[in-house]
Amino acid sequence: MFTTVLGTPMCPVSLRTTLKRTCRKAGVPEIRIRDLRHTHASLLLRQEVHSKVVQERLGTQASRSRWTFIVTCSRHIIMACKSR
């Protein structure tokens, strides 16, 4: 949940606009809000944070078997990248 300076929920259009503007100013490629979520999860898993903690932080409602598959694939990719 992203909020305004007043603490109220941000309008999705305003959020996307703000993110695009921020990316442009920072000189980084534009990304979607969902990409931030995936990056956050990947960085936590790369730091070997327990998968249950990552799941709780993301608030994911994925079934246990689906979540296990996601974590296994993510860890495999992250470990391959680390070994390079």
Coordinates of C-alpha atoms in Angstrom, one line a residue:
M1 CA 0.0 0.0 0.0
F2 CA 1.4 3.4 -1.0
T3 CA 0.0 6.5 0.6
T4 CA 0.0 10.2 0.1
V5 CA 1.7 12.6 2.5
L6 CA -1.7 12.8 4.2
G7 CA -1.7 9.0 4.8
T8 CA -4.5 8.3 2.4
P9 CA -4.2 5.6 -0.3
M10 CA -2.6 6.8 -3.5
C11 CA -4.6 6.7 -6.7
P12 CA -3.1 3.9 -9.0
V13 CA -2.6 6.4 -11.9
S14 CA -0.8 8.8 -9.6
L15 CA 1.4 6.0 -8.3
R16 CA 2.4 4.9 -11.8
T17 CA 3.1 8.5 -12.8
T18 CA 5.2 9.1 -9.8
L19 CA 7.1 5.9 -10.3
K20 CA 7.8 6.7 -14.0
R21 CA 9.0 10.2 -13.0
T22 CA 11.2 8.9 -10.3
C23 CA 12.8 6.3 -12.6
R24 CA 13.4 9.0 -15.2
K25 CA 15.1 11.3 -12.7
A26 CA 17.2 8.5 -11.3
G27 CA 18.3 7.5 -14.8
V28 CA 17.1 3.9 -14.5
P29 CA 14.8 2.0 -16.7
E30 CA 11.1 2.4 -16.0
I31 CA 9.5 -0.5 -14.2
R32 CA 6.0 -1.6 -13.1
I33 CA 4.8 -1.7 -9.6
R34 CA 4.6 -5.4 -9.8
D35 CA 8.3 -5.5 -10.8
L36 CA 9.1 -3.8 -7.5
R37 CA 7.3 -6.6 -5.7
H38 CA 9.3 -9.3 -7.6
T39 CA 12.6 -7.5 -7.1
H40 CA 11.9 -7.2 -3.4
A41 CA 11.2 -10.9 -3.1
S42 CA 14.3 -11.8 -5.2
L43 CA 16.5 -9.7 -3.1
L44 CA 15.2 -11.2 0.1
L45 CA 15.7 -14.7 -1.2
R46 CA 19.2 -13.9 -2.5
Q47 CA 20.0 -12.8 1.1
E48 CA 18.8 -16.2 2.2
V49 CA 15.8 -14.8 4.2
H50 CA 13.5 -17.7 5.0
S51 CA 10.9 -18.3 2.4
K52 CA 8.1 -18.1 5.0
V53 CA 9.2 -14.6 6.0
V54 CA 9.3 -13.5 2.3
Q55 CA 5.8 -15.0 1.8
E56 CA 4.5 -13.1 4.8
R57 CA 6.1 -9.8 3.8
L58 CA 4.6 -10.1 0.3
G59 CA 1.2 -11.1 1.8
T60 CA 0.9 -13.7 -0.9
Q61 CA -2.1 -16.1 -0.9
A62 CA -0.4 -18.7 -3.1
S63 CA -1.1 -22.3 -2.2
R64 CA 1.7 -24.1 -0.4
S65 CA 2.6 -26.2 -3.4
R66 CA 2.7 -23.2 -5.7
W67 CA 4.7 -21.1 -3.2
T68 CA 7.2 -24.0 -2.9
F69 CA 7.6 -24.1 -6.6
I70 CA 8.1 -20.3 -6.9
V71 CA 10.7 -20.3 -4.1
T72 CA 12.6 -23.3 -5.5
C73 CA 12.7 -21.8 -9.0
S74 CA 13.7 -18.4 -7.6
R75 CA 16.5 -19.8 -5.4
H76 CA 17.8 -21.9 -8.4
I77 CA 18.0 -18.8 -10.6
I78 CA 19.6 -16.7 -7.8
M79 CA 22.2 -19.3 -7.0
A80 CA 23.1 -19.6 -10.7
C81 CA 23.6 -15.9 -10.9
K82 CA 25.7 -15.9 -7.7
S83 CA 28.1 -18.5 -9.2
R84 CA 29.0 -16.4 -12.2

